[in-house]
Coordinates of C-alpha atoms and ligand atoms in Angstrom, one line a residue:
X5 CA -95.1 101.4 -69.4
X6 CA -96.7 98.9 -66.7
X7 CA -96.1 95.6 -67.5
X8 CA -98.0 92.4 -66.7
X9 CA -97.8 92.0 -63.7
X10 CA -95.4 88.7 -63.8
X11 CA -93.0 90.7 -64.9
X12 CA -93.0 93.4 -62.4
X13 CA -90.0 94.3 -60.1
X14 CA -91.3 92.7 -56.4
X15 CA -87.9 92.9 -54.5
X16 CA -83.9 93.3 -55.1
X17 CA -80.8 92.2 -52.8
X18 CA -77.7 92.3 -52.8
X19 CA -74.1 91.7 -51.2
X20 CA -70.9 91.7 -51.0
X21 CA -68.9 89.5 -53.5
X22 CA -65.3 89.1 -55.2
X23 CA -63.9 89.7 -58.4
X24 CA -60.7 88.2 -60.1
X25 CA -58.8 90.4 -58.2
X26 CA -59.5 89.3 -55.2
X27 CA -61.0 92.6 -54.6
X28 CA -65.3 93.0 -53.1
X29 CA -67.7 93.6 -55.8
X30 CA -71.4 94.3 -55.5
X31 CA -73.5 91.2 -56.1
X32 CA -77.2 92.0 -56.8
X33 CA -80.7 89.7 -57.4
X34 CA -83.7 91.0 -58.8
X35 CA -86.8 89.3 -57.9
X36 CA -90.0 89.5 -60.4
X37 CA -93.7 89.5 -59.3
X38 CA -94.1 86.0 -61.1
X39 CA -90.8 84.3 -59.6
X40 CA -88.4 85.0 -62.7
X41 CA -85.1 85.6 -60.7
X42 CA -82.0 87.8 -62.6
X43 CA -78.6 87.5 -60.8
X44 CA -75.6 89.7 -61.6
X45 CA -71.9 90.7 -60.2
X46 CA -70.2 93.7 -61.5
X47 CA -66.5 93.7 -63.5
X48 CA -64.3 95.9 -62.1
X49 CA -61.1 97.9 -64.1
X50 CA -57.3 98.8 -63.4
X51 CA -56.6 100.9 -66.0
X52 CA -59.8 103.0 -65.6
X53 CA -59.8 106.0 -67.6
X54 CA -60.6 109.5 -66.5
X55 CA -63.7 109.8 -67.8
X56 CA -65.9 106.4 -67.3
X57 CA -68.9 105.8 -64.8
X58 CA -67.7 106.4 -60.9
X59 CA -67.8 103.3 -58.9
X60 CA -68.5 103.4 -55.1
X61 CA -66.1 102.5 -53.1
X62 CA -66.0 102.1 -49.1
X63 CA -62.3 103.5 -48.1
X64 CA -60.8 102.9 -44.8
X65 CA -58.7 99.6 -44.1
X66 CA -60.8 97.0 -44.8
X67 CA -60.4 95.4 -47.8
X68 CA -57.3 98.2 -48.8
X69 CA -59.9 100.4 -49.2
X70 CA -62.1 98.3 -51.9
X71 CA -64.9 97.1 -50.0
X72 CA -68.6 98.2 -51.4
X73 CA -70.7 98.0 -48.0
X74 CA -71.8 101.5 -49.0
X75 CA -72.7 100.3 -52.7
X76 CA -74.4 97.2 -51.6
X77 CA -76.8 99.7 -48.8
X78 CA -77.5 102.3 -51.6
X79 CA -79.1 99.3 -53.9
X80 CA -80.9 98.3 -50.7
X81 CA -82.1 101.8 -49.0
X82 CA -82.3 104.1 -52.4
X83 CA -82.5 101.7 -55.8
X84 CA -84.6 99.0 -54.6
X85 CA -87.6 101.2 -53.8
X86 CA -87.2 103.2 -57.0
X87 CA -87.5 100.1 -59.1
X88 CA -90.1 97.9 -57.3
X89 CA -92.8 97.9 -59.4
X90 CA -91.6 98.5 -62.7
X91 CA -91.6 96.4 -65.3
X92 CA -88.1 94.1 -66.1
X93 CA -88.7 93.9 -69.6
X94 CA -88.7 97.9 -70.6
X95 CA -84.9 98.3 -69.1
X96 CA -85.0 101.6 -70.3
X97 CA -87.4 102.9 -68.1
X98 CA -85.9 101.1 -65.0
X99 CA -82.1 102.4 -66.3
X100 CA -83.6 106.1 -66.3
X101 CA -85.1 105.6 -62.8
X102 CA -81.6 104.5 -61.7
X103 CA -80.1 107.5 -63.3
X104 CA -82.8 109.4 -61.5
X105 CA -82.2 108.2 -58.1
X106 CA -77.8 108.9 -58.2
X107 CA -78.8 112.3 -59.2
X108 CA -75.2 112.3 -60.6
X109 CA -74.1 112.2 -64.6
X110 CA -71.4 110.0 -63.4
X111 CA -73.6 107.9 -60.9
X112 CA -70.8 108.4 -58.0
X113 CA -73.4 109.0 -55.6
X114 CA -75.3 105.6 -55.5
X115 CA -72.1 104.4 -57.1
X116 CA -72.0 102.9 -60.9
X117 CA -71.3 99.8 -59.9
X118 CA -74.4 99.7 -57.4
X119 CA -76.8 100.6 -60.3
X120 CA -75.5 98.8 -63.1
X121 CA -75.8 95.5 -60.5
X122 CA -79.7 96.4 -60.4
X123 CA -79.6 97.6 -64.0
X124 CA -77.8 93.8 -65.6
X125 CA -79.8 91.7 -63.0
X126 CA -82.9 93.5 -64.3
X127 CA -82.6 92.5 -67.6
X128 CA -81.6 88.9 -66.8
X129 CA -84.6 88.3 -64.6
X130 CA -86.9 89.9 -67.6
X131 CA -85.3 87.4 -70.3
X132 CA -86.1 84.6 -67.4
X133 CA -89.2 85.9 -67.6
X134 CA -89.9 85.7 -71.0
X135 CA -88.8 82.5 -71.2
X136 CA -85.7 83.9 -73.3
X137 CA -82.1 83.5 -73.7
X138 CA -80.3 86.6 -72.7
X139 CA -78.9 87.6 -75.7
X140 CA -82.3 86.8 -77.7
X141 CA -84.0 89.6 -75.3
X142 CA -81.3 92.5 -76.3
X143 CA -81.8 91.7 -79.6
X144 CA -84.0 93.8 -80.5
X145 CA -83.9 97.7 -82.0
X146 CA -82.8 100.2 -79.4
X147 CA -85.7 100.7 -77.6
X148 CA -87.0 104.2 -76.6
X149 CA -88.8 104.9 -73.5
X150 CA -92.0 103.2 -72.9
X151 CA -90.9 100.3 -74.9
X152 CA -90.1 96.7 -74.5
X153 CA -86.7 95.8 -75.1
X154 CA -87.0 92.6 -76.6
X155 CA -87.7 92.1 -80.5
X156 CA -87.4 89.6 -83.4
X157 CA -83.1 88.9 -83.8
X158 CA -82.0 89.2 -87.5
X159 CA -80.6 86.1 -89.1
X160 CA -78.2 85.1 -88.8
X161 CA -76.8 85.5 -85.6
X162 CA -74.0 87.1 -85.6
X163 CA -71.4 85.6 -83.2
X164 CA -68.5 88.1 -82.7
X165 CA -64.9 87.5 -83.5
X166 CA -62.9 87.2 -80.0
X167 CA -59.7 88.9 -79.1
X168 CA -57.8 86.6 -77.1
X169 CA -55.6 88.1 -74.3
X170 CA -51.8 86.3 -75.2
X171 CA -49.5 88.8 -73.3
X172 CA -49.5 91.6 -70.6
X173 CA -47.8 94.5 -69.4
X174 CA -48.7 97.9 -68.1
X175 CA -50.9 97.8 -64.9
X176 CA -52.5 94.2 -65.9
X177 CA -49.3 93.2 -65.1
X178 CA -46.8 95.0 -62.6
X179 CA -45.5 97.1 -65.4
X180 CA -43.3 94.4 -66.7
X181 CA -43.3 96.3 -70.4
X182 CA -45.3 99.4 -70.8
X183 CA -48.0 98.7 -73.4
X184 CA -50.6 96.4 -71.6
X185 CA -51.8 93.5 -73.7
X186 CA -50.9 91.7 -76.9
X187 CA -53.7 89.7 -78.3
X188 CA -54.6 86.7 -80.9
X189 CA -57.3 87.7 -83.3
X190 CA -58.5 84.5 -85.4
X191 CA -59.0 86.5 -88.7
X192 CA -59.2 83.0 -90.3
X193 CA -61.2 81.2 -89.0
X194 CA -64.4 80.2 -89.7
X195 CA -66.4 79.0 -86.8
X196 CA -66.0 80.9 -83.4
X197 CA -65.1 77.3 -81.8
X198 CA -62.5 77.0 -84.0
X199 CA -61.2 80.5 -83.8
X200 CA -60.7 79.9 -80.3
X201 CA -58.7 76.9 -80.9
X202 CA -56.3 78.8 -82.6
X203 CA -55.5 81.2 -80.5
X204 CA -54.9 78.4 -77.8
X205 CA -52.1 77.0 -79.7
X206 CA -50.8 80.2 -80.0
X207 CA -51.0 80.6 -76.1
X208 CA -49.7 77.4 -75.9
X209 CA -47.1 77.8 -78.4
X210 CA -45.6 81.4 -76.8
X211 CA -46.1 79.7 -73.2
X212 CA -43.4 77.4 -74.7
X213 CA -41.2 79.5 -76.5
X214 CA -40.7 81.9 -73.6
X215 CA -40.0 78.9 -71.4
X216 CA -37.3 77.4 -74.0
X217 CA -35.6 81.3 -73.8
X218 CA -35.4 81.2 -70.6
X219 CA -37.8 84.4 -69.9
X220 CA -40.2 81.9 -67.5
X221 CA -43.8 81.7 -67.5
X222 CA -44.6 81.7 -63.8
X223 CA -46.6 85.1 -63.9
X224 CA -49.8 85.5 -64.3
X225 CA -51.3 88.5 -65.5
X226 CA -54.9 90.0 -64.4
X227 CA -56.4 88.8 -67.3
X228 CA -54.9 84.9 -67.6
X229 CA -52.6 86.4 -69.9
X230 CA -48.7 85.5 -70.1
X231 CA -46.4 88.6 -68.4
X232 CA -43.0 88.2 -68.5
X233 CA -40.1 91.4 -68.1
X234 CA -39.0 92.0 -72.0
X235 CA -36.4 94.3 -72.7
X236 CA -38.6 96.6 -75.4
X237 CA -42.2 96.8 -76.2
X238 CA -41.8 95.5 -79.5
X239 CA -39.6 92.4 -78.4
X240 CA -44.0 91.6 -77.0
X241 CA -45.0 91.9 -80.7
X242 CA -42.1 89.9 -81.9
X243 CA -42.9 87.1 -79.3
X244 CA -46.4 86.7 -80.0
X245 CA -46.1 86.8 -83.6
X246 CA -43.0 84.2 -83.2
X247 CA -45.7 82.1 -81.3
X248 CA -48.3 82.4 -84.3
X249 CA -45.6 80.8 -86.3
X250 CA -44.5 77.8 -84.0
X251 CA -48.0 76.9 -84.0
X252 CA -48.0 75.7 -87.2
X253 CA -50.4 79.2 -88.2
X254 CA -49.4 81.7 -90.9
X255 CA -49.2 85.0 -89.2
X256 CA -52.1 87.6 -90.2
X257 CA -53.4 85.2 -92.2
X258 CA -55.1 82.3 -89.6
X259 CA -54.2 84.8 -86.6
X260 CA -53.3 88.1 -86.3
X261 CA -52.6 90.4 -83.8
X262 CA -54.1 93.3 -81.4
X263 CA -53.0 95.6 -79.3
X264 CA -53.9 97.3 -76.1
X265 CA -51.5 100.2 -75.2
X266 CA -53.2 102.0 -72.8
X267 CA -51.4 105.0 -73.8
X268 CA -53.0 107.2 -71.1
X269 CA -51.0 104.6 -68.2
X270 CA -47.6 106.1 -69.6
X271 CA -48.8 109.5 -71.3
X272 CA -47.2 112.2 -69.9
X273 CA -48.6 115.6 -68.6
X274 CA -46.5 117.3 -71.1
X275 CA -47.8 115.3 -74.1
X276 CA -45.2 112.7 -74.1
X277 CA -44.8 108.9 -73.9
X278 CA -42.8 107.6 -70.9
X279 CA -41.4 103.8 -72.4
X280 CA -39.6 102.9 -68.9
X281 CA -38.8 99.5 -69.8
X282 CA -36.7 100.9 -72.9
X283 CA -35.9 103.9 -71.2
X284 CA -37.3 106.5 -73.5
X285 CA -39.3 109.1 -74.0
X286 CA -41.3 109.8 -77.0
X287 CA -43.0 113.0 -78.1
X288 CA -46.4 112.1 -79.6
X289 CA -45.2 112.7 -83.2
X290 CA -42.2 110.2 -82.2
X291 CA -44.5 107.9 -80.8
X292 CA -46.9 107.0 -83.2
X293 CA -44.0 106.8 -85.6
X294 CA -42.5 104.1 -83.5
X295 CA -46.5 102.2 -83.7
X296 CA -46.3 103.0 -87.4
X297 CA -43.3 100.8 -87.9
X298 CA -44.6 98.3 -85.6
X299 CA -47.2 97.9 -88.0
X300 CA -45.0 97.4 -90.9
X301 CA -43.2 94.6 -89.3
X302 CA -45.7 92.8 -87.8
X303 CA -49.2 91.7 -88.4
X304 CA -51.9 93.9 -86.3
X305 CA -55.0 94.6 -87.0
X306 CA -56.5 96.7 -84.3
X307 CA -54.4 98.6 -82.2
X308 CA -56.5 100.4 -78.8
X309 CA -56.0 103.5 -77.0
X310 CA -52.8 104.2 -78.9
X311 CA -52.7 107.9 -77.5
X312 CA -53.5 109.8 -74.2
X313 CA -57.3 110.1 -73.6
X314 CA -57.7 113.5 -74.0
X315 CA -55.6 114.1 -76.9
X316 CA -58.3 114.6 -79.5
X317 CA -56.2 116.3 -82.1
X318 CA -53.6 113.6 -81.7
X319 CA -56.2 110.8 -82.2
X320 CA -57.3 112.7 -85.3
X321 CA -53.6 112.5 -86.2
X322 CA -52.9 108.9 -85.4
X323 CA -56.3 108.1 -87.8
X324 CA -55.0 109.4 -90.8
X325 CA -51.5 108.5 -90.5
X326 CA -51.9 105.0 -89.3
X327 CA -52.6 102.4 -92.1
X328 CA -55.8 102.7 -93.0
X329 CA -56.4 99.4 -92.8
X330 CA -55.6 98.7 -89.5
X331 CA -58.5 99.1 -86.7
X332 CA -57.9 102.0 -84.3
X333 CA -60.0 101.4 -81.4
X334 CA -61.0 103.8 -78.2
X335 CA -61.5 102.5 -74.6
X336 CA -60.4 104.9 -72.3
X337 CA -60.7 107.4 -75.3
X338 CA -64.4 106.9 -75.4
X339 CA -65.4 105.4 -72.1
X340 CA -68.4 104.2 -73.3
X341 CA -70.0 107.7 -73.2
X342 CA -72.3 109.0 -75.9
X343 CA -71.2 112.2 -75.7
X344 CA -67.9 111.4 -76.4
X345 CA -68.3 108.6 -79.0
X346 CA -70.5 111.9 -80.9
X347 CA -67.3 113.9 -80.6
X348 CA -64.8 110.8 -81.6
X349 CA -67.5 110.5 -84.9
X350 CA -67.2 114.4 -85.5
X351 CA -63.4 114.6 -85.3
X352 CA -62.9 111.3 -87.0
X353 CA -60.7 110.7 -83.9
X354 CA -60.8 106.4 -84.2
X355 CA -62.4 104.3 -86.8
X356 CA -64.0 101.6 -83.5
X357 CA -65.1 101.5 -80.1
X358 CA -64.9 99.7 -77.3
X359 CA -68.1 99.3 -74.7
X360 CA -67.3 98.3 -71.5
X361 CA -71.0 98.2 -69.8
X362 CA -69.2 99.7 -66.5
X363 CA -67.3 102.5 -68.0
X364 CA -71.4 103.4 -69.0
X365 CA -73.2 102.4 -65.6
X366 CA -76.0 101.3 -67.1
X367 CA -77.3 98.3 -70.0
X368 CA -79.1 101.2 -71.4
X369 CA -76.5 103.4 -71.8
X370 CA -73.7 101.3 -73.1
X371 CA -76.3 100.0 -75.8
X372 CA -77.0 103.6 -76.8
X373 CA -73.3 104.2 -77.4
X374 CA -73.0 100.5 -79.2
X375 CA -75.8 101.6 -81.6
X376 CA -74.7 104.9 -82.2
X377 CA -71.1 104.0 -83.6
X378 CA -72.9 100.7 -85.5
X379 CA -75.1 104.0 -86.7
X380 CA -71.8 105.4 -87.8
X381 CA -69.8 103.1 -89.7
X382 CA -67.8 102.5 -86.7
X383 CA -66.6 99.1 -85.5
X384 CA -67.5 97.6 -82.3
X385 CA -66.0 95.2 -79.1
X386 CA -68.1 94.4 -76.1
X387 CA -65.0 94.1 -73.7
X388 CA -64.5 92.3 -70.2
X389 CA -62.7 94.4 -67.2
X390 CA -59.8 93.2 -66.0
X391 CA -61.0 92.3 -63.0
X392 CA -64.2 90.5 -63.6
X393 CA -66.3 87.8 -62.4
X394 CA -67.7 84.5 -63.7
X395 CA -70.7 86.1 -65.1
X396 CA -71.2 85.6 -68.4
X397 CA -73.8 88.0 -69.4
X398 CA -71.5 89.6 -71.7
X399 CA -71.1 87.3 -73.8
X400 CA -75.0 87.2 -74.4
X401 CA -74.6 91.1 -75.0
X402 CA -72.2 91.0 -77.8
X403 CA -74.0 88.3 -79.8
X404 CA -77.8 90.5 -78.7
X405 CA -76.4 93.7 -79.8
X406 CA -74.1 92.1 -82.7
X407 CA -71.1 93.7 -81.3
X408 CA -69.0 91.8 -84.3
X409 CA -66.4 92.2 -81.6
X410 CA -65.4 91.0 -78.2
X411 CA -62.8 90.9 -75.7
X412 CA -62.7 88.7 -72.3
X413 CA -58.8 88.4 -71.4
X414 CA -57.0 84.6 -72.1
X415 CA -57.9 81.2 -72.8
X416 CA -57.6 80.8 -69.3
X417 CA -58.6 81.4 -65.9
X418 CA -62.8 80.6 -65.5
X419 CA -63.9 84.4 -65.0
X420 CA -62.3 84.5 -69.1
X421 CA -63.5 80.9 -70.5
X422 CA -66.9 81.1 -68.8
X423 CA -67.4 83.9 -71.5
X424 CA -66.2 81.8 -74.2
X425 CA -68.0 78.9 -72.6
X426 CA -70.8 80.8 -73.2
X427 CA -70.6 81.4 -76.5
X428 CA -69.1 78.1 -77.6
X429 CA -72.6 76.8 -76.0
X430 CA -74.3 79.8 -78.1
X431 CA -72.7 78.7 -81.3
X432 CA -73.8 74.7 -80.5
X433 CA -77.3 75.2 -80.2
X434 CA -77.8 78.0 -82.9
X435 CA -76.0 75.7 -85.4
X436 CA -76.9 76.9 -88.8
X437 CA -78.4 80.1 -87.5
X438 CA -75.7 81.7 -86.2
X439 CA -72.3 82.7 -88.3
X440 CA -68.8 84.0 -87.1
X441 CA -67.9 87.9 -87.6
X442 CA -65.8 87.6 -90.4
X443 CA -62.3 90.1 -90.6
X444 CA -64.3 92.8 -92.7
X445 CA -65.8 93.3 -89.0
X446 CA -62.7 95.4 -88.3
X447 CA -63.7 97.6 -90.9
X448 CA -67.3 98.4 -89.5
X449 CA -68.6 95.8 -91.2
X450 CA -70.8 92.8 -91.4
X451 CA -73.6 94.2 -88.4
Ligands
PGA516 P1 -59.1 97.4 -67.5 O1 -58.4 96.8 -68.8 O2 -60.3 96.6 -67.2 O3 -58.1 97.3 -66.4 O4 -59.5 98.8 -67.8 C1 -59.1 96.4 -69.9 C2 -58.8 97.3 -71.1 O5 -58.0 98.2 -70.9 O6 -59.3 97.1 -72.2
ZN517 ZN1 -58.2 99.0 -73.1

């Protein structure tokens, strides 16, 4: 489709920035014919799985070996001429010319994190363009090729539930217990502003509680969240759900709790799970009995990548012996590939996804994968990298695409809040036109 011409890709840069980590990032503006300007930066992960979007990175000594010089010269030498004169506003088209350009299905040539800079700054600089708040311009159906992507937004808005970042372990946080975060759902609440009050007082309230033991809250994991070196994995869920409580909140109730294991970061070759901190070693049947009783004795309600990523049969296992009830979510599982969320849906392998727009490479392609599970009764969580940047487009893309779900790290730290920031500001000016997911989003529902 050629667009008007105002709306027309006339040039893209970018550079070399840095993420939360410290580490570079590639840092891209898209420039339209009629002076709308899109700027993005690219989240990075730490525990990546095996299957997501290749990023580019440089090697050598600078940086340790992060630096994306080479990223930043393919946007300039092979992506900016493919996408100068297309049209912004049909992101599908400039997302396939991308795709066209790596060549690769895991864009490791260009480098996924070069194109999904052009692909993220494209569709900012289109919403500029049409005068549009981000999330207002994704709003519309999935678009197919040749068409815009904006559309009308069904009322209300739906503003997703967050899942707040309380604790970390696993490679978020030097290992200091092996599953990787525990985090504050605000199933009760009933504004998001007021859902993310909550879960501050119980930041606030475990901060203090593992000060008064003695355990110190001096670290700092990746994501804002608390770290601190527990003796067992579970001694994290009995913490947090202690902190619920001397916040004055009843447990699963006003606040309950996720969890990220990141099973694949202490799977085993041979099948197994490798608990170092309790010095153990679980087969997988042992395992997900040991998460089954977790969730007897304590109030989750989502529990992600609780297996290895390639352990289909297992997944299909966990789903119908965990309680039904409780959310069973794929990250690394998924990777925010269609073809694997279609073979998740045919196994009945988890019961919600989680879309990382880098683990895709491009908006188009992590939207395709959104849609599809929404298509399939599945749940859904727009999700943050753990090494991110003060960008807050994704909050605009889970209340766009009606995620239901997202997932930015703590309550602190300003690459987390600007996301909340975001939608706190979302939920102010939308007033009565916007409404909070309510807990039935777990289940699939409420899109
Ligand atoms: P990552 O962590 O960004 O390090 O992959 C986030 C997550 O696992 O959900
Ligand atoms: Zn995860």
């Amino acid at each position: 489709m050629t667009g008007s011409r105002s709306t027309e890709i006339a040039d893209v840069v970018a550079w070399e920035a840095l993420d939360s980590r410290g580490r570079p990032t590639v840092a891209c503006r898209v420039h339209l014919a009629g002076g709308a300007v899109g700027r993005a930066i690219v989240p990075s992960g730490a525990s990546t799985g095996s299957h997501e979007a290749v990023e580019r990175r440089d090697g050598g000594t600078r940086y340790g070996g992060w630096g994306v010089r080479g990223a930043v010269e393919a946007v300039r030498a092979e992506l900016r001429p493919a996408v100068i004169g297309l049209d912004a506003t049909c992101q599908v088209d400039v997302d396939r010319r991308l795709e066209e350009v790596d060549g690769t299905p895991d864009l490791r040539r260009a480098g996924a994190n070069a194109v999904l800079a052009v692909s993220l700054a494209t569709a900012i600089a289109g919403a500029r363009a049409l005068g549009q708040p981000l999330w207002k311009s994704l709003a519309g159906p999935t678009p197919l090729a040749g068409e815009p992507t904006a559309g009308e937004p069904r009322e209300p808005v739906l503003l997703p539930m967050p899942m707040v970042n309380i604790l970390s372990g696993g490679a978020h946080a030097a290992r200091a217990i092996d599953i990787q975060d525990v985090l504050a759902v605000p199933v009760g609440a009933g504004t998001f502003a007021y859902g993310l009050e909550l879960v501050e007082r119980v930041r606030a309230a475990t901060a203090a509680l593992l000060d008064s033991r003695g355990d110190g809250t001096g670290l700092v994991a990746d994501e804002g969240g608390l770290a601190a070196p527990l003796p067992t994995n579970e001694a994290a869920l009995a913490l947090v759900t202690d902190g619920i409580e001397a916040a004055g909140l009843t447990p699963g109730h006003d606040v309950a709790l996720a969890v990220d294991l990141a099973a694949s970061q202490f799977g085993t070759a041979d099948g197994t799970y490798h608990l170092r901190c309790e010095d153990r070693i679980l087969d997988r049947d042992g395992w997900l009995a040991e998460v089954g009783r977790w969730c007897e004795r304590y109030p989750i309600v989502s529990l992600e990548d609780v297996l290895n990523e390639d352990d289909w049969e297992g997944w299909t296992l966990a789903a119908r012996t965990l309680p039904e009830d409780c959310q069973l979510l794929g990250d690394d599982l998924f990777a925010t590939h269609l073809d694997r969320v279609e073979k998740g849906i045919a196994c009945q392998a988890a019961n919600a996804v989680l879309v990382k727009p880098n683990q895709a490479g491009t908006l188009t392609r992590a939207q395709r994968v959104l849609r599809r599970a929404q298509q399939a009764g599945l749940a859904t969580v727009v999700s943050a990298r753990s090494g991110d940047t003060e960008d807050t487009w994704l909050a605009d893309l889970a209340v766009g695409w009606r995620s239901g779900q997202i997932k930015v790290g703590s309550t602190t730290r300003s690459e987390r809040t600007a996301k909340w920031n975001r939608l706190l500001e979302l939920e102010h000016d939308l007033g009565e036109a916007a409404v909070v997911a309510h807990r039935g989003v777990l289940r699939g529902q409420a899109y």
